[in-house]
Coordinates of C-alpha atoms in Angstrom, one line a residue:
X1 CA -8.4 76.0 -34.6
X2 CA -10.2 73.2 -35.2
X3 CA -12.7 70.7 -34.1
X4 CA -13.7 66.9 -35.3
X5 CA -17.5 65.9 -34.5
X6 CA -18.0 62.2 -34.4
X7 CA -21.9 62.5 -36.0
X8 CA -22.5 59.6 -32.9
X9 CA -24.7 56.6 -34.1
X10 CA -26.4 57.0 -37.3
X11 CA -29.5 56.2 -37.7
X12 CA -30.1 58.6 -35.0
X13 CA -30.3 62.7 -35.7
X14 CA -26.5 63.0 -35.2
X15 CA -26.1 63.2 -38.9
X16 CA -28.6 65.8 -39.3
X17 CA -27.4 67.8 -36.6
X18 CA -23.8 68.1 -38.8
X19 CA -26.2 68.7 -41.7
X20 CA -27.4 72.2 -39.6
X21 CA -23.9 73.2 -38.0
X22 CA -22.3 72.5 -41.6
X23 CA -25.2 76.1 -42.8
X24 CA -23.6 77.8 -40.2
X25 CA -20.1 79.8 -39.8
X26 CA -18.1 79.0 -36.9
X27 CA -14.6 80.6 -35.9
X28 CA -12.4 77.6 -37.5
X29 CA -12.0 74.3 -38.9
X30 CA -14.5 71.6 -38.1
X31 CA -14.2 67.6 -39.1
X32 CA -16.7 65.5 -39.5
X33 CA -15.8 61.3 -38.8
X34 CA -18.0 59.3 -40.7
X35 CA -19.1 58.2 -44.2
X36 CA -19.1 61.1 -46.4
X37 CA -22.1 59.0 -47.7
X38 CA -24.2 59.0 -44.5
X39 CA -24.6 62.7 -45.1
X40 CA -25.0 62.9 -48.1
X41 CA -27.9 60.7 -47.9
X42 CA -29.5 62.3 -44.8
X43 CA -29.1 65.5 -47.0
X44 CA -31.6 64.1 -49.2
X45 CA -33.8 63.2 -47.1
X46 CA -34.3 66.0 -45.3
X47 CA -33.7 68.8 -48.1
X48 CA -31.0 70.0 -47.6
X49 CA -27.6 70.9 -49.1
X50 CA -24.1 70.3 -48.2
X51 CA -21.3 70.3 -50.3
X52 CA -19.2 67.1 -48.3
X53 CA -15.6 67.5 -48.8
X54 CA -13.2 63.8 -48.0
X55 CA -10.4 65.1 -46.2
X56 CA -6.4 62.4 -44.8
X57 CA -5.4 63.6 -40.7
X58 CA -2.4 65.5 -42.6
X59 CA -4.5 67.1 -44.5
X60 CA -6.8 69.1 -42.4
X61 CA -8.9 72.6 -43.4
X62 CA -7.6 75.8 -41.5
X63 CA -11.1 77.0 -42.0
X64 CA -14.9 76.6 -42.4
X65 CA -16.7 77.5 -45.4
X66 CA -20.8 77.7 -44.8
X67 CA -22.3 75.0 -46.5
X68 CA -19.6 72.3 -46.3
X69 CA -18.9 69.9 -44.4
X70 CA -15.2 68.4 -44.3
X71 CA -15.6 64.7 -43.2
X72 CA -13.4 62.4 -42.7
X73 CA -14.7 59.3 -44.0
X74 CA -15.1 55.9 -42.2
X75 CA -16.8 53.2 -43.5
X76 CA -20.6 52.4 -42.8
X77 CA -20.3 48.5 -41.9
X78 CA -23.9 48.3 -43.3
X79 CA -26.7 50.5 -44.3
X80 CA -29.1 52.8 -42.7
X81 CA -32.4 53.4 -42.6
X82 CA -33.0 56.7 -40.3
X83 CA -34.4 55.6 -36.5
X84 CA -34.0 51.3 -37.1
X85 CA -30.2 50.9 -35.4
X86 CA -28.2 47.9 -36.7
X87 CA -25.9 46.7 -34.1
X88 CA -24.2 45.1 -37.4
X89 CA -23.0 49.6 -37.2
X90 CA -21.7 49.4 -33.0
X91 CA -17.4 48.9 -34.7
X92 CA -18.2 52.0 -36.9
X93 CA -19.7 54.1 -34.4
X94 CA -16.3 53.4 -31.8
X95 CA -14.3 53.6 -34.9
X96 CA -15.2 57.1 -35.5
X97 CA -14.8 57.8 -31.9
X98 CA -11.3 56.4 -31.8
X99 CA -10.5 58.2 -35.3
X100 CA -11.5 61.2 -33.6
X101 CA -9.5 61.2 -30.2
X102 CA -6.5 60.0 -31.5
X103 CA -6.4 63.2 -33.8
X104 CA -6.6 65.6 -31.0
X105 CA -4.1 62.8 -29.1
X106 CA -2.1 63.4 -32.4
X107 CA -2.8 67.2 -32.0
X108 CA -4.4 67.4 -35.6
X109 CA -7.8 68.8 -33.7
X110 CA -7.9 70.8 -30.6
X111 CA -11.2 69.5 -29.4
X112 CA -13.7 67.4 -30.1
X113 CA -17.5 66.9 -30.0
X114 CA -19.7 64.9 -29.6
X115 CA -22.6 63.1 -30.9
X116 CA -25.4 60.9 -29.6
X117 CA -25.1 57.2 -29.3
X118 CA -26.7 54.6 -27.9
X119 CA -25.1 52.0 -25.8
X120 CA -27.9 49.8 -25.6
X121 CA -26.5 49.1 -29.5
X122 CA -23.2 49.1 -28.7
X123 CA -23.2 46.7 -26.1
X124 CA -25.6 44.2 -28.5
X125 CA -22.7 45.0 -31.3
X126 CA -19.9 42.9 -29.2
X127 CA -18.5 45.5 -27.0
X128 CA -18.8 46.2 -23.4
X129 CA -19.4 50.0 -23.6
X130 CA -20.8 52.4 -20.4
X131 CA -20.2 56.3 -22.3
X132 CA -18.0 58.6 -24.1
X133 CA -16.4 59.9 -20.6
X134 CA -15.1 56.3 -20.0
X135 CA -14.2 55.4 -23.8
X136 CA -11.9 58.7 -24.1
X137 CA -10.4 58.2 -20.5
X138 CA -8.9 54.5 -21.9
X139 CA -7.8 56.0 -25.0
X140 CA -6.1 58.5 -23.7
X141 CA -4.9 56.4 -20.5
X142 CA -6.5 58.7 -18.0
X143 CA -7.1 57.4 -14.4
X144 CA -9.5 60.1 -13.4
X145 CA -11.6 61.7 -15.7
X146 CA -15.3 63.4 -14.7
X147 CA -18.1 64.0 -16.4
X148 CA -19.3 68.0 -15.8
X149 CA -22.1 68.8 -17.3
X150 CA -23.3 72.7 -17.7
X151 CA -25.0 75.8 -18.8
X152 CA -24.7 79.3 -18.3
X153 CA -25.5 79.8 -15.3
X154 CA -24.7 75.8 -14.0
X155 CA -22.2 73.7 -13.7
X156 CA -22.3 70.4 -12.5
X157 CA -20.0 67.4 -11.8
X158 CA -20.4 63.1 -10.8
X159 CA -18.7 61.6 -8.4
X160 CA -19.9 58.0 -10.0
X161 CA -21.4 58.3 -13.8
X162 CA -23.3 54.9 -15.4
X163 CA -23.6 52.6 -12.8
X164 CA -27.2 50.6 -11.3
X165 CA -28.2 52.4 -8.7
X166 CA -27.5 49.4 -6.3
X167 CA -23.3 50.1 -7.0
X168 CA -23.1 53.7 -6.6
X169 CA -22.8 53.7 -2.5
X170 CA -19.4 51.1 -2.8
X171 CA -18.2 53.2 -6.0
X172 CA -18.0 56.0 -3.4
X173 CA -15.0 55.7 -1.9
X174 CA -12.7 59.0 0.0
X175 CA -10.0 57.7 -2.1
X176 CA -11.9 58.2 -5.6
X177 CA -13.8 62.0 -4.0
X178 CA -10.3 63.4 -3.6
X179 CA -8.9 62.2 -6.6
X180 CA -12.2 63.5 -8.6
X181 CA -12.7 66.3 -6.7
X182 CA -8.7 67.6 -6.9
X183 CA -9.2 67.4 -10.8
X184 CA -12.8 69.5 -11.3
X185 CA -11.0 72.0 -8.9
X186 CA -7.8 72.4 -11.4
X187 CA -10.0 72.0 -14.7
X188 CA -12.2 75.2 -13.0
X189 CA -9.0 76.8 -13.1
X190 CA -7.4 76.2 -15.8
X191 CA -10.4 75.3 -18.0
X192 CA -12.7 78.1 -16.8
X193 CA -10.3 80.9 -15.1
X194 CA -11.8 80.2 -11.9
X195 CA -8.8 81.6 -9.5
X196 CA -10.3 80.0 -6.2
X197 CA -13.0 78.1 -7.0
X198 CA -16.2 77.1 -4.5
X199 CA -17.2 74.1 -5.3
X200 CA -20.0 72.2 -3.7
X201 CA -20.4 68.5 -2.1
X202 CA -24.2 66.4 -2.1
X203 CA -24.4 63.9 0.4
X204 CA -25.5 60.6 -0.9
X205 CA -28.1 59.9 1.6
X206 CA -31.7 62.0 1.3
X207 CA -30.7 65.4 4.5
X208 CA -27.0 64.3 4.2
X209 CA -27.4 61.4 6.6
X210 CA -29.2 63.7 9.0
X211 CA -25.8 63.0 11.0
X212 CA -25.5 59.4 9.9
X213 CA -29.7 58.4 10.8
X214 CA -30.3 58.5 7.5
X215 CA -27.4 56.5 6.5
X216 CA -22.8 57.3 7.9
X217 CA -21.6 57.7 3.8
X218 CA -21.3 61.4 4.9
X219 CA -19.6 61.1 8.5
X220 CA -17.3 58.2 7.2
X221 CA -16.6 58.7 3.3
X222 CA -17.5 62.1 1.8
X223 CA -17.0 64.1 5.2
X224 CA -13.1 62.9 5.3
X225 CA -12.4 63.8 1.8
X226 CA -13.2 66.9 2.2
X227 CA -11.2 67.2 5.0
X228 CA -8.1 66.1 3.5
X229 CA -9.1 68.8 0.2
X230 CA -9.5 71.5 2.8
X231 CA -6.8 70.9 4.4
X232 CA -4.7 71.1 0.8
X233 CA -6.9 74.8 0.1
X234 CA -9.5 73.3 -1.8
X235 CA -12.7 75.2 -0.9
X236 CA -15.5 72.8 -0.6
X237 CA -18.9 72.8 1.1
X238 CA -20.3 70.0 2.4
X239 CA -21.9 67.1 2.7
X240 CA -24.8 69.1 2.0
X241 CA -29.1 67.9 1.1
X242 CA -29.4 67.7 -2.3
X243 CA -33.3 69.0 -2.2
X244 CA -31.6 72.2 -1.8
X245 CA -28.2 72.8 -2.9
X246 CA -29.6 73.3 -6.0
X247 CA -32.3 76.1 -5.8
X248 CA -30.9 79.2 -7.2
X249 CA -30.4 82.0 -4.2
X250 CA -27.7 78.8 -3.2
X251 CA -25.5 78.0 -6.7
X252 CA -25.1 81.4 -7.4
X253 CA -21.8 80.7 -4.1
X254 CA -21.4 77.7 -5.9
X255 CA -18.8 77.4 -9.6
X256 CA -19.5 73.8 -9.3
X257 CA -21.8 71.0 -7.8
X258 CA -20.6 67.8 -6.8
X259 CA -23.4 65.2 -7.6
X260 CA -23.2 61.9 -6.1
X261 CA -24.4 59.5 -9.0
X262 CA -26.2 60.1 -12.3
X263 CA -29.4 61.0 -11.6
X264 CA -28.9 63.4 -8.7
X265 CA -28.1 66.6 -10.5
X266 CA -28.8 65.5 -14.4
X267 CA -32.3 66.1 -14.1
X268 CA -32.3 69.3 -12.7
X269 CA -29.2 71.2 -14.9
X270 CA -31.7 69.1 -17.7
X271 CA -34.8 70.1 -16.5
X272 CA -33.4 74.1 -16.6
X273 CA -31.0 73.9 -19.4
X274 CA -32.0 71.0 -21.9
X275 CA -31.0 71.2 -25.5
X276 CA -28.6 73.9 -24.8
X277 CA -26.4 72.4 -22.3
X278 CA -23.1 70.7 -22.9
X279 CA -21.3 67.6 -21.6
X280 CA -18.0 68.0 -20.9
X281 CA -15.5 65.3 -19.7
X282 CA -12.5 66.5 -17.4
X283 CA -9.3 65.8 -16.3
X284 CA -8.6 64.2 -20.6
X285 CA -5.3 65.6 -21.8
X286 CA -7.8 66.5 -25.3
X287 CA -10.5 68.8 -24.8
X288 CA -13.6 66.4 -25.0
X289 CA -16.9 68.2 -25.4
X290 CA -20.2 66.5 -26.1
X291 CA -24.6 67.3 -26.1
X292 CA -26.7 66.3 -23.5
X293 CA -28.9 64.4 -25.2
X294 CA -30.0 61.2 -27.2
X295 CA -30.4 60.1 -30.6
X296 CA -33.6 60.7 -30.7
X297 CA -34.8 57.6 -33.4
X298 CA -38.4 59.1 -33.8
X299 CA -36.6 62.2 -35.1
X300 CA -33.8 61.3 -37.4
X301 CA -34.6 62.6 -41.0
X302 CA -37.6 64.0 -40.3
X303 CA -36.4 67.8 -39.9
X304 CA -37.7 68.1 -36.3
X305 CA -34.0 67.8 -34.7
X306 CA -33.2 70.3 -32.0
X307 CA -29.5 71.9 -32.8
X308 CA -29.4 74.0 -30.1
X309 CA -27.4 71.5 -27.6
X310 CA -24.4 70.7 -30.9
X311 CA -24.5 74.3 -31.6
X312 CA -23.8 75.0 -27.4
X313 CA -21.0 72.3 -28.0
X314 CA -19.6 74.2 -30.7
X315 CA -19.4 77.2 -29.6
X316 CA -17.8 76.2 -26.1
X317 CA -15.1 74.2 -27.3
X318 CA -13.8 76.2 -29.8
X319 CA -14.1 79.1 -26.7
X320 CA -12.5 77.2 -24.4
X321 CA -9.9 75.5 -27.5
X322 CA -8.8 79.6 -27.9
X323 CA -7.5 79.5 -24.9

């Protein structure tokens, strides 16, 4: 098995994390897509030693060697100072993502694990960018990508991803929910071996709308989607009030929860497992995972970055690719 890794924003902690995971043992090969000079320079700044081996798409390693990092070179646009992002490198970041995604589409690699990027820096560089989920969906011509974050005891998928809160209600449609829940159900079966997934679905409004007194989305939009899918045999519970669905007693009955928007579900997951959670994109023709945190510019090159989430993402990448 072979996993390709993108360090993400070069001025952030992504390069630090790649240097850390290079020192460990892995069950397959790891290939980083980035500027090899960035890794060598950051290693010196950290006082670490890593053997950077430059590789080509058609000649990738089949196994990882501890202390070595195989790098498929993509040159930076401008030199990097840790902690100080430069939008001139936005196109570099996007090229690393494009290269890594294509390696998986071309079956040179079995999964891609992405390090943290800064959306503001990329947009300041002149490219509209809402997130990895949308980027890889466009690259692979995927109609319905679904963002899921998971820990050992919780899986939370999102009906909408990176939208202003004011735009969320209009973005939630019956047709869209039917497609999203169908993807979640299929991927729980395919990726995780759940024979008949039981999925909890949050309402949009407080108390799931109180039967229309606090909003009608549950009655007019979410409910009809669930009924349509139940007729197809999907096991769905909801719409449920989001303030009680995440209690441990209720979560133990569900294989996943669908939250209506980003900050409805993810604060709960990150509170319970930040630094060990994994971001998994469902519905793609490739296997894509990511860390659960940001670029942490203040920690870049300090030696204080925690590679726990990247380690968890790589571990899961090898596990799911092995299935």
